[in-house]
Coordinates of C-alpha atoms and ligand atoms in Angstrom, one line a residue:
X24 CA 101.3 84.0 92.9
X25 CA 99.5 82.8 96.0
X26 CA 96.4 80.9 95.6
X27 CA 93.2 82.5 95.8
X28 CA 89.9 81.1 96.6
X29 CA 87.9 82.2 93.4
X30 CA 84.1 81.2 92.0
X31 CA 83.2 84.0 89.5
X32 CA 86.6 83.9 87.9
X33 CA 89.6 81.9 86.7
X34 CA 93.4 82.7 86.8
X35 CA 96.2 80.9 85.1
X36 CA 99.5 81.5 84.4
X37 CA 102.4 80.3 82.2
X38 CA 105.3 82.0 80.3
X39 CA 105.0 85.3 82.1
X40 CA 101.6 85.6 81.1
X41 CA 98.8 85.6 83.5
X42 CA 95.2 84.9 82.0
X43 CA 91.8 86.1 84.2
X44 CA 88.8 85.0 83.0
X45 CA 85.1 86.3 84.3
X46 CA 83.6 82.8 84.2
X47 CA 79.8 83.5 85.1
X48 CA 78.4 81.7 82.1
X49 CA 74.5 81.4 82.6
X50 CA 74.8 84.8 83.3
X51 CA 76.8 85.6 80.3
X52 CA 79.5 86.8 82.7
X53 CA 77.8 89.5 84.3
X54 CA 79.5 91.3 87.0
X55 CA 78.1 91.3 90.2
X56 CA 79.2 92.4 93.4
X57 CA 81.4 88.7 94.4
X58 CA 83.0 88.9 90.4
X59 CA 84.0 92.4 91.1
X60 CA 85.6 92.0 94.4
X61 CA 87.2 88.9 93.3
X62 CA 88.6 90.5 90.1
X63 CA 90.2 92.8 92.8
X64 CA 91.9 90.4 94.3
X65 CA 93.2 88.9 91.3
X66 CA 94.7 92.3 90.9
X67 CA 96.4 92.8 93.8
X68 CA 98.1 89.3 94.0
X69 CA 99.1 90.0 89.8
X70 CA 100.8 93.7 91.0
X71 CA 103.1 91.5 93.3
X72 CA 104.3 88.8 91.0
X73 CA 107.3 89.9 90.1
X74 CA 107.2 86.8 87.3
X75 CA 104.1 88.3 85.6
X76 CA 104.8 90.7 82.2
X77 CA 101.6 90.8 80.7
X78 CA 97.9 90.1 81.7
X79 CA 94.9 89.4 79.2
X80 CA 91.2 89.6 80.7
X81 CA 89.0 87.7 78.9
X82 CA 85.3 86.0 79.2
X83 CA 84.4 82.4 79.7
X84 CA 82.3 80.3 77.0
X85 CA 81.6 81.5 73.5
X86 CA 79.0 84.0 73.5
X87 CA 80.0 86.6 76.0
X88 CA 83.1 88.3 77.2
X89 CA 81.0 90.3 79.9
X90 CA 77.2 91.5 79.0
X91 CA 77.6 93.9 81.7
X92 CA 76.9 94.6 85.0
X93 CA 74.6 91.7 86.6
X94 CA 71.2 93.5 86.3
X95 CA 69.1 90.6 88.7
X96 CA 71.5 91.9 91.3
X97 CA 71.3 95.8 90.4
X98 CA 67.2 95.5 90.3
X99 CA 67.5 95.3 94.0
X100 CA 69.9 98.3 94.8
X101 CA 69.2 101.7 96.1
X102 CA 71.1 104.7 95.5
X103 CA 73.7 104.4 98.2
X104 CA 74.4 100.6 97.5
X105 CA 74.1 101.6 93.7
X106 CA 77.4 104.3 94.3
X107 CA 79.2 101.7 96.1
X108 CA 79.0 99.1 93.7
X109 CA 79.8 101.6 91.2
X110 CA 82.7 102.6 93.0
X111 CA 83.6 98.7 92.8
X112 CA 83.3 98.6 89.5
X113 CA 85.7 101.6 89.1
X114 CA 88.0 100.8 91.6
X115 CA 88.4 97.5 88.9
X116 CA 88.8 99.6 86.0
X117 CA 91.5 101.7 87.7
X118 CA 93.1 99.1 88.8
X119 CA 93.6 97.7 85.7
X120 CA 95.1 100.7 84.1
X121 CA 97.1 101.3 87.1
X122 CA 99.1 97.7 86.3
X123 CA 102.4 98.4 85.8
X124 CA 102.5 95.6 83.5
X125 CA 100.2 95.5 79.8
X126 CA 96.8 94.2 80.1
X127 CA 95.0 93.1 76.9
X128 CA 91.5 92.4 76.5
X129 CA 90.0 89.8 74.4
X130 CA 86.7 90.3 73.5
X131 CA 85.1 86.7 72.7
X132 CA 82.0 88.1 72.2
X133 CA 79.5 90.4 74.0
X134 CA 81.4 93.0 75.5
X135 CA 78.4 95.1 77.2
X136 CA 78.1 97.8 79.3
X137 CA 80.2 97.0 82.6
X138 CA 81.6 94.8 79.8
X139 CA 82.8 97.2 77.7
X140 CA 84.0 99.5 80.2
X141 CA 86.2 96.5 81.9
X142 CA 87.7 96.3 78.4
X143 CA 88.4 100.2 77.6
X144 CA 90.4 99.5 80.9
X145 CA 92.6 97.3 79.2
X146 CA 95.8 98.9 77.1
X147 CA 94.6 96.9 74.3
X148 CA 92.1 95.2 73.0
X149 CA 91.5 92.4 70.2
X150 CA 87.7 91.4 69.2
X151 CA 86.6 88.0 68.2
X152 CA 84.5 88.8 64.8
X153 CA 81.5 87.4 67.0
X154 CA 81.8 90.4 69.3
X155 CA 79.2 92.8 69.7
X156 CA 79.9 96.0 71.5
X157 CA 77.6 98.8 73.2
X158 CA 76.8 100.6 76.1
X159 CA 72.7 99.8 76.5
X160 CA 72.3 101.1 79.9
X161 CA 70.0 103.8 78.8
X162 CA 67.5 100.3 77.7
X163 CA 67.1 99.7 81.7
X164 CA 66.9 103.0 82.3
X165 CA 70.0 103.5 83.9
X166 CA 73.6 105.3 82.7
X167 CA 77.0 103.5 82.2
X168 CA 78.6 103.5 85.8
X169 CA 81.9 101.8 85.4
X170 CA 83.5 105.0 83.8
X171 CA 81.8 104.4 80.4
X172 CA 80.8 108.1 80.0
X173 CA 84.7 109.2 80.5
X174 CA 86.8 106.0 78.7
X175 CA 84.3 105.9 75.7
X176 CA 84.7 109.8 75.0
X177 CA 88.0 109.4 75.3
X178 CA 88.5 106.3 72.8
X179 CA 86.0 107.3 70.2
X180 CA 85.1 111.1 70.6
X181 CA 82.4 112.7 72.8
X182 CA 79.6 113.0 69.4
X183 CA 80.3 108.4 69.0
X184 CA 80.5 108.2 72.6
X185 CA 76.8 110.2 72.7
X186 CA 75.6 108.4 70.1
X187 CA 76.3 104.9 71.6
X188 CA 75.3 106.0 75.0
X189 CA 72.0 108.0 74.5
X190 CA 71.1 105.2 71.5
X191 CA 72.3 101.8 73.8
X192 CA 73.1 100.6 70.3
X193 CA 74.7 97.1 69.7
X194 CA 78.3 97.5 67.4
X195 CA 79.4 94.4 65.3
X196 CA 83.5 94.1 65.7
X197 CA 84.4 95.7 62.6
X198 CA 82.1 98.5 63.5
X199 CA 84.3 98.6 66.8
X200 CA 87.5 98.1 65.2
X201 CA 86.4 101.5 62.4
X202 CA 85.2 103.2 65.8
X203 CA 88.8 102.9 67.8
X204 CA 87.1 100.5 70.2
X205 CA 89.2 97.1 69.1
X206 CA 92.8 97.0 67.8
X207 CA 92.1 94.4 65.0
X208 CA 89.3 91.6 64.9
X209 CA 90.1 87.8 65.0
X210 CA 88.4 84.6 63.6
X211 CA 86.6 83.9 66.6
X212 CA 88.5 80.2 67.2
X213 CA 91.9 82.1 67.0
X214 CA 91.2 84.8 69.4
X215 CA 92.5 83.3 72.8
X216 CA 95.9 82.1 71.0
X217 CA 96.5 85.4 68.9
X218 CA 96.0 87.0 72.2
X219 CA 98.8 84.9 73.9
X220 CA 101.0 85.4 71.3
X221 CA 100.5 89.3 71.4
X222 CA 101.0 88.6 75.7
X223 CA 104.4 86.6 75.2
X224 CA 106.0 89.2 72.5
X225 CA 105.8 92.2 74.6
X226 CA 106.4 89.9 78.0
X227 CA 110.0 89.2 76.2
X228 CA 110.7 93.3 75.5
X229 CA 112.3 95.1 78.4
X230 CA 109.7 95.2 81.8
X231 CA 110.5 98.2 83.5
X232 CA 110.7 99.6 79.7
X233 CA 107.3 98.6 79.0
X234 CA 106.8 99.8 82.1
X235 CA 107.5 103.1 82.2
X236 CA 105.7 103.8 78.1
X237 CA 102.5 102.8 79.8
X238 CA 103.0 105.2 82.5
X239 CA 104.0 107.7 80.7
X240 CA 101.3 107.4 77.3
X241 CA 99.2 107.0 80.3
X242 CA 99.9 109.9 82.8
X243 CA 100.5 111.9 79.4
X244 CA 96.8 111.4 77.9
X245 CA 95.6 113.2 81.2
X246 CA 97.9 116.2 81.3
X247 CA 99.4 118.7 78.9
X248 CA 101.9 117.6 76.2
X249 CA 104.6 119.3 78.7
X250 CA 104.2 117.4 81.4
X251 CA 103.4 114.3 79.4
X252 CA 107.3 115.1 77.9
X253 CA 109.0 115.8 81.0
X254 CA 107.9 112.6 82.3
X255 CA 108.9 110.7 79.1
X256 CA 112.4 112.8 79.8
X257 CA 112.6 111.5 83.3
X258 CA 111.3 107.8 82.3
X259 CA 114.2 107.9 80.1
X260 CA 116.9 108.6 81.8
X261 CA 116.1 106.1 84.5
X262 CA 116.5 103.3 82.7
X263 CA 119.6 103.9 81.9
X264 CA 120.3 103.1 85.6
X265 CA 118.1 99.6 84.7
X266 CA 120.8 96.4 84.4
X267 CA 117.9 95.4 81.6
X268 CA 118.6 98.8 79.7
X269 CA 122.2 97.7 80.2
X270 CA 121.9 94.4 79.3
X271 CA 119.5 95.0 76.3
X272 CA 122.1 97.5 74.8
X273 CA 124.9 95.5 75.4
X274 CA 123.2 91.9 73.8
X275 CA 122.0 94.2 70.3
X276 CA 126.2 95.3 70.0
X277 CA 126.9 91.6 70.9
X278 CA 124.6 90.4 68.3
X279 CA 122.6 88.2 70.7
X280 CA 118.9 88.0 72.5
X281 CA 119.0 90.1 75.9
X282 CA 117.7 88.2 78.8
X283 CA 115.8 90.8 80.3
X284 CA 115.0 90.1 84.5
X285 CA 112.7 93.2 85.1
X286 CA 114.8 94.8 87.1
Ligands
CAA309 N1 73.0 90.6 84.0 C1 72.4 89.5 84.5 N2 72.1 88.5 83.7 C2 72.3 88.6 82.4 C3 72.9 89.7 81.8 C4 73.3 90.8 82.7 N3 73.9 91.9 82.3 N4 73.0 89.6 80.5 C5 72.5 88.3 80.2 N5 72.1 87.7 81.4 C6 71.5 86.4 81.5 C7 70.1 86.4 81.0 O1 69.2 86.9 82.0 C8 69.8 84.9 80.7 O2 69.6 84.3 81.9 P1 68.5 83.1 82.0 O3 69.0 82.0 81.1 O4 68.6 82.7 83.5 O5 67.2 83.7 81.6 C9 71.2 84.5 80.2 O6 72.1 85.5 80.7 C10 71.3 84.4 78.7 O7 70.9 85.7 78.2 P2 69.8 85.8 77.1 O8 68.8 84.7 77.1 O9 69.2 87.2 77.2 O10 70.7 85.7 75.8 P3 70.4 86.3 74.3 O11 71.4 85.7 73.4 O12 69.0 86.3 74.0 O13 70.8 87.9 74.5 C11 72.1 89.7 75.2 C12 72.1 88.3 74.8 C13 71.7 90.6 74.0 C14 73.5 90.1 75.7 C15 71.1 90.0 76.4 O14 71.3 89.0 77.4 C16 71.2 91.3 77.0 O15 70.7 92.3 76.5 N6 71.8 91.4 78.2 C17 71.8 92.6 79.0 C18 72.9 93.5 78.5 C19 73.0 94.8 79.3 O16 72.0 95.5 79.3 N7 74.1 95.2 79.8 C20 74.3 96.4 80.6 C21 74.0 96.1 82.0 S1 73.9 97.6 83.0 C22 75.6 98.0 83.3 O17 76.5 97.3 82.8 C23 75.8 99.2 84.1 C24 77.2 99.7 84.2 O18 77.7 100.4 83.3 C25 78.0 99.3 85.3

């Protein structure tokens, strides 16, 4: 991948696995207008690296993953600029879903607001047992603007997703993990490797495979189960014209590893 000039943010890469991290520590890794357009960035350069297979999003330091949006840099918005930097921050979030490739959140620890909706973004997430989830926008007087209101229903039920929205309640891991919001919760020293080692598994399963299941769960949580199956249907039968599909078939009768090439 092509180098970019980044401030609010680090990006590495090694074994397939490309690692962003928001990196806005005094600020507990609020988002502000720079972090979001540079997450962007990082985005487009990781949808044209053919190399990448997996991507985890994580926070810098050990007290936050992302506390949410910045609020010193909100308090001075009006309501246009506030809708543009909302669009921003969902132009971020759909991007993220809109990888071809997995994305995994780990969630080092406070995972607020814009913070918690940058990690609902993510196919899946794993929680440092420091973590502390909520939405607490309603505590500054404002509403979640990231795509809180739509991911968080979604992932935990509309009643939950009221309840954490309208009480800007603070949710320890396990609470998040019970709620749907965290996949399973990690000593917090072991997050960051347990989170690579979930990256390199699925980078060494079939690309275009893994691929086309997150389009299709994807596409298929939107749309009625018929249209979610036809596309499955369709998915399907076009990897069978993938030399990985070949190659994955023929290395299991040949009793060997398949050396997938994404293609
Ligand atoms: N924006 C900007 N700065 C933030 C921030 C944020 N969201 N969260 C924390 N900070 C800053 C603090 O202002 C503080 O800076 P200074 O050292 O310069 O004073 C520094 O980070 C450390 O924070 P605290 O001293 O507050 O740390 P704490 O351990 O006492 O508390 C906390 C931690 C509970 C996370 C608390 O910082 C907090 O409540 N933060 C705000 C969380 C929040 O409301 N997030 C939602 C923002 S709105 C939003 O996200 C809208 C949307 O949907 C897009």
């Amino acid at each position: 991948m092509a180098p970019i000039d980044l401030e609010n943010l680090t990006y590495e890469a090694a074994d397939g696995v490309g690692t962003v991290t928001v990196a806005r520590e005094k600020a507990l890794n609020a988002l502000d207008e720079k972090t979001l357009r540079e997450l962007l960035a990082v985005l487009d350069a990781v949808r044209l690296d053919r190399d990448l297979r997996a991507l985890i999003v994580t926070g810098k330091g050990d007290k936050a993953f992302v506390a949410g949006a910045d609020i010193a840099a909100m308090s001075t918005l009006g309501p246009l600029r506030a809708r543009r930097f909302a669009d921003l921050g969902h132009r971020v979030c759909a991007g993220l879903e809109e990888l071809e490739l997995p994305t995994i959140a780990a969630v080092n620890g406070f995972a607020l607001g814009g913070g918690l909706e940058l990690a609902m973004a993510c196919d899946l997430v794993y929680a440092s047992d420091r973590a502390r989830f909520g939405q607490p926008e309603v505590n500054l007087g404002l509403m979640p603007g990231f795509g809180g209101t739509q991911r968080l229903a979604r992932r935990v039920g509309p009643m939950r997703a009221k309840e954490m929205i309208f009480s800007g309640a603070m949710y320890g891991a396990e609470q998040a993990r019970a709620m749907g919001l965290a996949l399973e919760v990690v000593p917090h020293g072991e997050l960051q490797a347990f989170c690579r080692e979930k990256a390199r598994l699925i980078a060494s399963r079939g690309p275009v495979a893994v691929a086309r299941s997150k389009r299709a769960i994807q596409v298929g949580a939107d749309e009625s189960l018929a249209s979610g199956c036809e596309l499955e249907r369709e998915s399907f039968g076009l990897l069978f014209g993938t030399a990985d599909a070949a190659e994955g078939m023929r290395a299991f009768l040949e009793k060997r590893a398949p050396a997938f090439k994404g293609s």
